[in-house]
PDB file of C-alpha atoms in Angstrom:
ATOM      1  CA  GLY A   1      58.291 -14.224 126.366  1.00 66.00           C
ATOM      2  CA  ALA A   2      62.108 -14.085 126.174  1.00 86.00           C
ATOM      3  CA  VAL A   3      62.659 -11.559 128.919  1.00 92.00           C
ATOM      4  CA  VAL A   4      66.084 -10.765 130.297  1.00 95.00           C
ATOM      5  CA  SER A   5      66.619  -8.726 133.432  1.00 96.00           C
ATOM      6  CA  GLN A   6      69.713  -7.029 134.799  1.00 97.00           C
ATOM      7  CA  HIS A   7      70.540  -5.896 138.281  1.00 97.00           C
ATOM      8  CA  PRO A   8      71.385  -3.296 139.289  1.00 97.00           C
ATOM      9  CA  SER A   9      70.105  -0.867 136.672  1.00 96.00           C
ATOM     10  CA  TRP A  10      72.690   1.662 137.727  1.00 96.00           C
ATOM     11  CA  VAL A  11      75.586   1.778 140.128  1.00 96.00           C
ATOM     12  CA  ILE A  12      78.013   4.422 141.327  1.00 96.00           C
ATOM     13  CA  CYS A  13      81.191   3.271 142.994  1.00 95.00           C
ATOM     14  CA  LYS A  14      84.567   4.544 144.090  1.00 96.00           C
ATOM     15  CA  SER A  15      87.691   3.832 142.099  1.00 96.00           C
ATOM     16  CA  GLY A  16      89.323   0.578 143.183  1.00 96.00           C
ATOM     17  CA  THR A  17      86.189  -1.212 144.246  1.00 96.00           C
ATOM     18  CA  SER A  18      84.625  -4.207 142.494  1.00 97.00           C
ATOM     19  CA  VAL A  19      81.128  -4.228 141.072  1.00 97.00           C
ATOM     20  CA  LYS A  20      78.974  -7.247 140.234  1.00 97.00           C
ATOM     21  CA  ILE A  21      76.237  -7.102 137.614  1.00 97.00           C
ATOM     22  CA  GLU A  22      73.661  -9.877 137.316  1.00 97.00           C
ATOM     23  CA  CYS A  23      71.922 -10.989 134.146  1.00 96.00           C
ATOM     24  CA  ARG A  24      68.918 -13.308 134.367  1.00 96.00           C
ATOM     25  CA  SER A  25      66.759 -14.935 131.730  1.00 94.00           C
ATOM     26  CA  LEU A  26      63.303 -14.903 133.298  1.00 94.00           C
ATOM     27  CA  ASP A  27      61.239 -17.176 131.063  1.00 91.00           C
ATOM     28  CA  PHE A  28      63.716 -19.213 129.066  1.00 91.00           C
ATOM     29  CA  GLN A  29      66.921 -21.127 129.540  1.00 91.00           C
ATOM     30  CA  ALA A  30      69.892 -19.261 128.158  1.00 89.00           C
ATOM     31  CA  THR A  31      72.667 -21.720 127.474  1.00 87.00           C
ATOM     32  CA  THR A  32      74.681 -18.844 126.083  1.00 91.00           C
ATOM     33  CA  MET A  33      74.825 -15.305 127.396  1.00 94.00           C
ATOM     34  CA  PHE A  34      76.723 -12.389 125.975  1.00 95.00           C
ATOM     35  CA  TRP A  35      78.105  -9.278 127.626  1.00 96.00           C
ATOM     36  CA  TYR A  36      78.357  -6.009 125.732  1.00 96.00           C
ATOM     37  CA  ARG A  37      79.634  -2.554 126.464  1.00 96.00           C
ATOM     38  CA  GLN A  38      78.143   0.553 124.897  1.00 94.00           C
ATOM     39  CA  PHE A  39      79.360   4.138 124.832  1.00 90.00           C
ATOM     40  CA  PRO A  40      76.941   7.054 124.296  1.00 87.00           C
ATOM     41  CA  LYS A  41      75.391   7.175 120.837  1.00 83.00           C
ATOM     42  CA  GLN A  42      77.462   4.218 119.695  1.00 88.00           C
ATOM     43  CA  SER A  43      76.734   0.632 118.836  1.00 90.00           C
ATOM     44  CA  LEU A  44      77.247  -2.357 121.093  1.00 92.00           C
ATOM     45  CA  MET A  45      80.707  -3.843 121.520  1.00 92.00           C
ATOM     46  CA  LEU A  46      80.864  -7.525 122.426  1.00 93.00           C
ATOM     47  CA  MET A  47      83.060  -8.170 125.440  1.00 95.00           C
ATOM     48  CA  ALA A  48      82.638 -11.879 126.040  1.00 94.00           C
ATOM     49  CA  THR A  49      80.532 -14.955 125.447  1.00 92.00           C
ATOM     50  CA  SER A  50      79.622 -17.206 128.335  1.00 91.00           C
ATOM     51  CA  ASN A  51      78.282 -20.725 128.113  1.00 87.00           C
ATOM     52  CA  GLU A  52      76.638 -22.341 131.085  1.00 84.00           C
ATOM     53  CA  GLY A  53      79.094 -24.418 133.051  1.00 82.00           C
ATOM     54  CA  SER A  54      82.208 -23.440 131.136  1.00 84.00           C
ATOM     55  CA  LYS A  55      84.706 -20.610 130.997  1.00 87.00           C
ATOM     56  CA  ALA A  56      83.822 -17.445 129.168  1.00 91.00           C
ATOM     57  CA  THR A  57      85.394 -16.573 125.837  1.00 92.00           C
ATOM     58  CA  TYR A  58      86.662 -13.012 125.721  1.00 94.00           C
ATOM     59  CA  GLU A  59      86.962 -10.788 122.679  1.00 92.00           C
ATOM     60  CA  GLN A  60      90.340  -9.461 121.680  1.00 92.00           C
ATOM     61  CA  GLY A  61      91.416  -6.567 123.873  1.00 92.00           C
ATOM     62  CA  VAL A  62      89.113  -7.399 126.770  1.00 94.00           C
ATOM     63  CA  GLU A  63      90.975  -8.250 129.976  1.00 93.00           C
ATOM     64  CA  LYS A  64      89.588 -11.446 131.450  1.00 92.00           C
ATOM     65  CA  ASP A  65      91.076 -10.703 134.878  1.00 94.00           C
ATOM     66  CA  LYS A  66      89.430  -7.311 134.844  1.00 95.00           C
ATOM     67  CA  PHE A  67      85.988  -8.482 133.746  1.00 96.00           C
ATOM     68  CA  LEU A  68      85.167 -11.740 135.509  1.00 95.00           C
ATOM     69  CA  ILE A  69      82.249 -13.657 134.067  1.00 94.00           C
ATOM     70  CA  ASN A  70      80.436 -16.534 135.711  1.00 91.00           C
ATOM     71  CA  HIS A  71      77.574 -18.479 134.113  1.00 89.00           C
ATOM     72  CA  ALA A  72      76.675 -20.887 136.876  1.00 82.00           C
ATOM     73  CA  SER A  73      73.139 -21.738 135.795  1.00 89.00           C
ATOM     74  CA  LEU A  74      70.935 -21.701 132.717  1.00 90.00           C
ATOM     75  CA  THR A  75      69.266 -18.507 133.871  1.00 93.00           C
ATOM     76  CA  LEU A  76      72.034 -16.488 135.499  1.00 94.00           C
ATOM     77  CA  SER A  77      75.296 -14.945 134.382  1.00 94.00           C
ATOM     78  CA  THR A  78      77.307 -12.407 136.325  1.00 95.00           C
ATOM     79  CA  LEU A  79      79.886  -9.840 135.271  1.00 97.00           C
ATOM     80  CA  THR A  80      82.246  -8.535 137.932  1.00 97.00           C
ATOM     81  CA  VAL A  81      84.265  -5.442 137.144  1.00 97.00           C
ATOM     82  CA  THR A  82      87.275  -5.778 139.412  1.00 96.00           C
ATOM     83  CA  SER A  83      89.186  -2.790 140.753  1.00 96.00           C
ATOM     84  CA  ALA A  84      87.028  -0.443 138.741  1.00 96.00           C
ATOM     85  CA  HIS A  85      88.476   2.796 137.403  1.00 96.00           C
ATOM     86  CA  PRO A  86      86.785   5.832 135.839  1.00 95.00           C
ATOM     87  CA  GLU A  87      87.543   4.541 132.332  1.00 94.00           C
ATOM     88  CA  ASP A  88      85.367   1.517 133.113  1.00 95.00           C
ATOM     89  CA  SER A  89      82.354   3.790 133.351  1.00 96.00           C
ATOM     90  CA  SER A  90      79.955   2.692 130.649  1.00 95.00           C
ATOM     91  CA  PHE A  91      76.622   1.072 129.856  1.00 96.00           C
ATOM     92  CA  TYR A  92      76.879  -2.707 130.202  1.00 97.00           C
ATOM     93  CA  ILE A  93      74.271  -4.866 128.479  1.00 97.00           C
ATOM     94  CA  CYS A  94      73.785  -8.626 128.556  1.00 97.00           C
ATOM     95  CA  SER A  95      71.816 -10.867 126.251  1.00 95.00           C
ATOM     96  CA  GLY A  96      70.634 -14.445 126.346  1.00 93.00           C
ATOM     97  CA  ARG A  97      70.224 -16.988 123.606  1.00 89.00           C
ATOM     98  CA  GLN A  98      68.213 -20.185 123.656  1.00 86.00           C
ATOM     99  CA  PRO A  99      69.889 -23.408 122.505  1.00 82.00           C
ATOM    100  CA  GLY A 100      69.659 -23.832 118.755  1.00 79.00           C
ATOM    101  CA  ARG A 101      68.358 -20.328 118.203  1.00 80.00           C
ATOM    102  CA  GLU A 102      70.261 -17.351 116.811  1.00 78.00           C
ATOM    103  CA  THR A 103      68.111 -14.540 118.172  1.00 83.00           C
ATOM    104  CA  GLN A 104      69.510 -12.793 121.229  1.00 88.00           C
ATOM    105  CA  TYR A 105      67.268 -11.118 123.784  1.00 92.00           C
ATOM    106  CA  PHE A 106      68.777  -8.181 125.585  1.00 94.00           C
ATOM    107  CA  GLY A 107      68.563  -6.985 129.140  1.00 96.00           C
ATOM    108  CA  PRO A 108      67.762  -3.365 130.014  1.00 96.00           C
ATOM    109  CA  GLY A 109      71.399  -2.546 130.705  1.00 96.00           C
ATOM    110  CA  THR A 110      73.392  -1.404 133.726  1.00 97.00           C
ATOM    111  CA  ARG A 111      74.919   2.020 133.861  1.00 96.00           C
ATOM    112  CA  LEU A 112      78.190   2.045 135.786  1.00 97.00           C
ATOM    113  CA  LEU A 113      79.796   5.255 136.979  1.00 96.00           C
ATOM    114  CA  VAL A 114      83.177   4.988 138.667  1.00 96.00           C
ATOM    115  CA  LEU A 115      84.258   8.063 140.578  1.00 96.00           C
TER     116      LEU A 115
ATOM    117  CA  THR B   1      87.207  -3.667 110.181  1.00 49.00           C
ATOM    118  CA  GLN B   2      83.468  -3.125 110.413  1.00 55.00           C
ATOM    119  CA  LEU B   3      81.847  -6.203 108.926  1.00 79.00           C
ATOM    120  CA  LEU B   4      78.379  -4.691 108.806  1.00 91.00           C
ATOM    121  CA  GLU B   5      78.158  -1.189 107.422  1.00 94.00           C
ATOM    122  CA  GLN B   6      75.035   0.645 108.519  1.00 96.00           C
ATOM    123  CA  SER B   7      73.925   3.914 106.982  1.00 96.00           C
ATOM    124  CA  PRO B   8      73.073   6.618 107.526  1.00 97.00           C
ATOM    125  CA  GLN B   9      74.437   7.076 111.023  1.00 95.00           C
ATOM    126  CA  PHE B  10      72.223  10.074 111.707  1.00 96.00           C
ATOM    127  CA  LEU B  11      68.788  10.870 110.312  1.00 97.00           C
ATOM    128  CA  SER B  12      66.681  13.877 111.255  1.00 97.00           C
ATOM    129  CA  ILE B  13      63.311  14.113 109.538  1.00 97.00           C
ATOM    130  CA  GLN B  14      59.856  15.627 109.891  1.00 97.00           C
ATOM    131  CA  GLU B  15      56.827  13.676 110.995  1.00 97.00           C
ATOM    132  CA  GLY B  16      55.137  11.996 108.042  1.00 97.00           C
ATOM    133  CA  GLU B  17      58.270  11.478 105.959  1.00 97.00           C
ATOM    134  CA  ASN B  18      59.537   8.102 104.818  1.00 98.00           C
ATOM    135  CA  LEU B  19      63.029   6.801 105.449  1.00 98.00           C
ATOM    136  CA  THR B  20      65.257   3.826 104.736  1.00 98.00           C
ATOM    137  CA  VAL B  21      68.182   2.494 106.735  1.00 98.00           C
ATOM    138  CA  TYR B  22      70.673   0.166 105.084  1.00 98.00           C
ATOM    139  CA  CYS B  23      73.001  -2.527 106.350  1.00 97.00           C
ATOM    140  CA  ASN B  24      75.574  -3.941 103.963  1.00 96.00           C
ATOM    141  CA  SER B  25      78.290  -6.521 104.243  1.00 94.00           C
ATOM    142  CA  SER B  26      80.606  -8.616 102.139  1.00 91.00           C
ATOM    143  CA  SER B  27      79.882 -11.535 104.453  1.00 89.00           C
ATOM    144  CA  VAL B  28      76.941 -13.897 104.307  1.00 91.00           C
ATOM    145  CA  PHE B  29      74.755 -14.075 107.386  1.00 91.00           C
ATOM    146  CA  SER B  30      72.501 -16.933 108.395  1.00 90.00           C
ATOM    147  CA  SER B  31      70.112 -14.421 109.918  1.00 90.00           C
ATOM    148  CA  LEU B  32      69.872 -10.716 110.474  1.00 93.00           C
ATOM    149  CA  GLN B  33      68.130  -8.937 113.273  1.00 94.00           C
ATOM    150  CA  TRP B  34      66.939  -5.376 113.686  1.00 96.00           C
ATOM    151  CA  TYR B  35      66.728  -3.749 117.083  1.00 95.00           C
ATOM    152  CA  ARG B  36      65.490  -0.405 118.378  1.00 96.00           C
ATOM    153  CA  GLN B  37      67.053   1.108 121.453  1.00 95.00           C
ATOM    154  CA  GLU B  38      65.991   4.081 123.527  1.00 92.00           C
ATOM    155  CA  PRO B  39      68.417   6.013 125.750  1.00 89.00           C
ATOM    156  CA  GLY B  40      69.238   4.182 128.962  1.00 90.00           C
ATOM    157  CA  GLU B  41      67.559   0.973 127.879  1.00 93.00           C
ATOM    158  CA  GLY B  42      68.583  -2.255 126.230  1.00 93.00           C
ATOM    159  CA  PRO B  43      67.925  -3.019 122.545  1.00 94.00           C
ATOM    160  CA  VAL B  44      64.479  -4.372 121.770  1.00 93.00           C
ATOM    161  CA  LEU B  45      64.155  -6.908 118.988  1.00 92.00           C
ATOM    162  CA  LEU B  46      62.007  -5.732 116.083  1.00 95.00           C
ATOM    163  CA  VAL B  47      62.441  -8.584 113.636  1.00 95.00           C
ATOM    164  CA  THR B  48      64.623 -11.483 112.576  1.00 92.00           C
ATOM    165  CA  VAL B  49      65.014 -12.312 108.883  1.00 94.00           C
ATOM    166  CA  VAL B  50      66.523 -15.612 107.857  1.00 93.00           C
ATOM    167  CA  THR B  51      65.676 -16.292 104.209  1.00 94.00           C
ATOM    168  CA  GLY B  52      67.323 -14.517 101.261  1.00 95.00           C
ATOM    169  CA  GLY B  53      64.819 -12.145  99.661  1.00 96.00           C
ATOM    170  CA  GLU B  54      62.552 -12.258 102.701  1.00 96.00           C
ATOM    171  CA  VAL B  55      60.329  -9.257 103.396  1.00 97.00           C
ATOM    172  CA  LYS B  56      58.671  -8.742 106.759  1.00 97.00           C
ATOM    173  CA  LYS B  57      56.278  -6.011 107.756  1.00 97.00           C
ATOM    174  CA  LEU B  58      55.632  -4.666 111.226  1.00 95.00           C
ATOM    175  CA  LYS B  59      52.951  -1.968 110.955  1.00 96.00           C
ATOM    176  CA  ARG B  60      54.732   0.952 109.252  1.00 97.00           C
ATOM    177  CA  LEU B  61      58.118  -0.812 109.254  1.00 97.00           C
ATOM    178  CA  THR B  62      59.224  -2.997 106.347  1.00 98.00           C
ATOM    179  CA  PHE B  63      62.317  -5.162 106.629  1.00 98.00           C
ATOM    180  CA  GLN B  64      64.042  -6.802 103.711  1.00 97.00           C
ATOM    181  CA  PHE B  65      66.853  -9.367 103.612  1.00 97.00           C
ATOM    182  CA  GLY B  66      68.947  -9.373 100.449  1.00 96.00           C
ATOM    183  CA  ASP B  67      68.832 -12.351  98.115  1.00 96.00           C
ATOM    184  CA  ALA B  68      72.450 -13.198  98.918  1.00 95.00           C
ATOM    185  CA  ARG B  69      71.890 -12.659 102.656  1.00 94.00           C
ATOM    186  CA  LYS B  70      74.625 -10.017 102.745  1.00 94.00           C
ATOM    187  CA  ASP B  71      72.496  -6.924 103.170  1.00 95.00           C
ATOM    188  CA  SER B  72      69.257  -5.727 104.681  1.00 97.00           C
ATOM    189  CA  SER B  73      67.119  -2.633 104.812  1.00 98.00           C
ATOM    190  CA  LEU B  74      64.572  -1.096 107.124  1.00 98.00           C
ATOM    191  CA  HIS B  75      61.966   1.205 105.630  1.00 98.00           C
ATOM    192  CA  ILE B  76      59.671   3.310 107.784  1.00 98.00           C
ATOM    193  CA  THR B  77      56.590   4.836 106.222  1.00 98.00           C
ATOM    194  CA  ALA B  78      55.076   8.045 107.587  1.00 98.00           C
ATOM    195  CA  ALA B  79      57.496   8.354 110.471  1.00 97.00           C
ATOM    196  CA  GLN B  80      56.168   9.518 113.829  1.00 97.00           C
ATOM    197  CA  PRO B  81      57.953  11.125 116.796  1.00 96.00           C
ATOM    198  CA  GLY B  82      57.534   7.847 118.650  1.00 95.00           C
ATOM    199  CA  ASP B  83      59.856   6.212 116.098  1.00 96.00           C
ATOM    200  CA  THR B  84      62.757   8.271 117.445  1.00 96.00           C
ATOM    201  CA  GLY B  85      65.584   6.108 118.714  1.00 95.00           C
ATOM    202  CA  LEU B  86      68.734   4.186 117.842  1.00 95.00           C
ATOM    203  CA  TYR B  87      68.197   1.476 115.243  1.00 97.00           C
ATOM    204  CA  LEU B  88      70.688  -1.358 115.106  1.00 96.00           C
ATOM    205  CA  CYS B  89      71.131  -4.133 112.601  1.00 96.00           C
ATOM    206  CA  ALA B  90      72.985  -7.245 113.674  1.00 94.00           C
ATOM    207  CA  GLY B  91      73.983 -10.284 111.677  1.00 91.00           C
ATOM    208  CA  SER B  92      74.574 -13.813 112.867  1.00 87.00           C
ATOM    209  CA  ARG B  93      76.880 -16.210 111.082  1.00 78.00           C
ATOM    210  CA  ALA B  94      76.216 -19.909 110.939  1.00 67.00           C
ATOM    211  CA  GLY B  95      79.516 -21.556 111.699  1.00 63.00           C
ATOM    212  CA  GLY B  96      83.107 -21.295 112.749  1.00 57.00           C
ATOM    213  CA  THR B  97      84.343 -19.392 115.735  1.00 57.00           C
ATOM    214  CA  SER B  98      81.758 -16.678 115.226  1.00 57.00           C
ATOM    215  CA  TYR B  99      78.789 -18.997 115.661  1.00 61.00           C
ATOM    216  CA  GLY B 100      76.053 -17.426 117.700  1.00 73.00           C
ATOM    217  CA  LYS B 101      77.780 -14.059 117.918  1.00 85.00           C
ATOM    218  CA  LEU B 102      76.124 -10.976 116.561  1.00 89.00           C
ATOM    219  CA  THR B 103      77.971  -8.519 114.376  1.00 88.00           C
ATOM    220  CA  PHE B 104      76.437  -5.110 114.907  1.00 92.00           C
ATOM    221  CA  GLY B 105      76.232  -2.235 112.521  1.00 94.00           C
ATOM    222  CA  GLN B 106      77.253   1.220 113.728  1.00 93.00           C
ATOM    223  CA  GLY B 107      73.657   2.159 114.420  1.00 95.00           C
ATOM    224  CA  THR B 108      71.360   4.850 113.041  1.00 96.00           C
ATOM    225  CA  ILE B 109      70.167   7.604 115.345  1.00 96.00           C
ATOM    226  CA  LEU B 110      66.732   8.601 114.068  1.00 97.00           C
ATOM    227  CA  THR B 111      65.042  11.800 115.211  1.00 97.00           C
ATOM    228  CA  VAL B 112      61.515  12.488 114.024  1.00 97.00           C
ATOM    229  CA  HIS B 113      60.381  16.051 114.628  1.00 97.00           C
ATOM    230  CA  PRO B 114      56.688  16.810 115.173  1.00 96.00           C
TER     231      PRO B 114
END
């Protein structure tokens, strides 16, 4: 149980385009989902917290207009990287948390390469 | 400021050796989780510890949560090449604005040589 999927698993795009990444909880309802960014051989950096039906809360230094997050249902959250640039290239990981529980279950990640 | 200090950051050992990874903080956590991550994949949950002094075992892995719930350790006995990966500790705090968020340690890259 507690499986989270992400789509796509990898994406290559041109600079200036927008990219949408989906995060789905497959066998549980995730009232809260988190989006992380990870650089090679480093730990995870929290970007934002999204609660179903409300606006996302962004961490300090993360541009909310750059990284649009939508959590429209209890099983789906999306991250849209708008007007992507090469410095946005990274490994993006989402996680889901059940109501009342502290454990987060992570997706397999999406590798984004912006040319 | 890193709230959860994880050490060592790199560990290269021979198959059959034992090792311990530490996570320390000045903050109290309501729970602490350990994850293992392989390149190009998401972190996989190994264990969650919630009670001060708690010890959990998962085959050759032993996890301990400090009595004050500020620190934790992961001990691997007789390491195998399949244990190679990035190990992450992450703490969750009970209340305030940080509720539900995980504070991650820097990670430990473990390489076990055959």
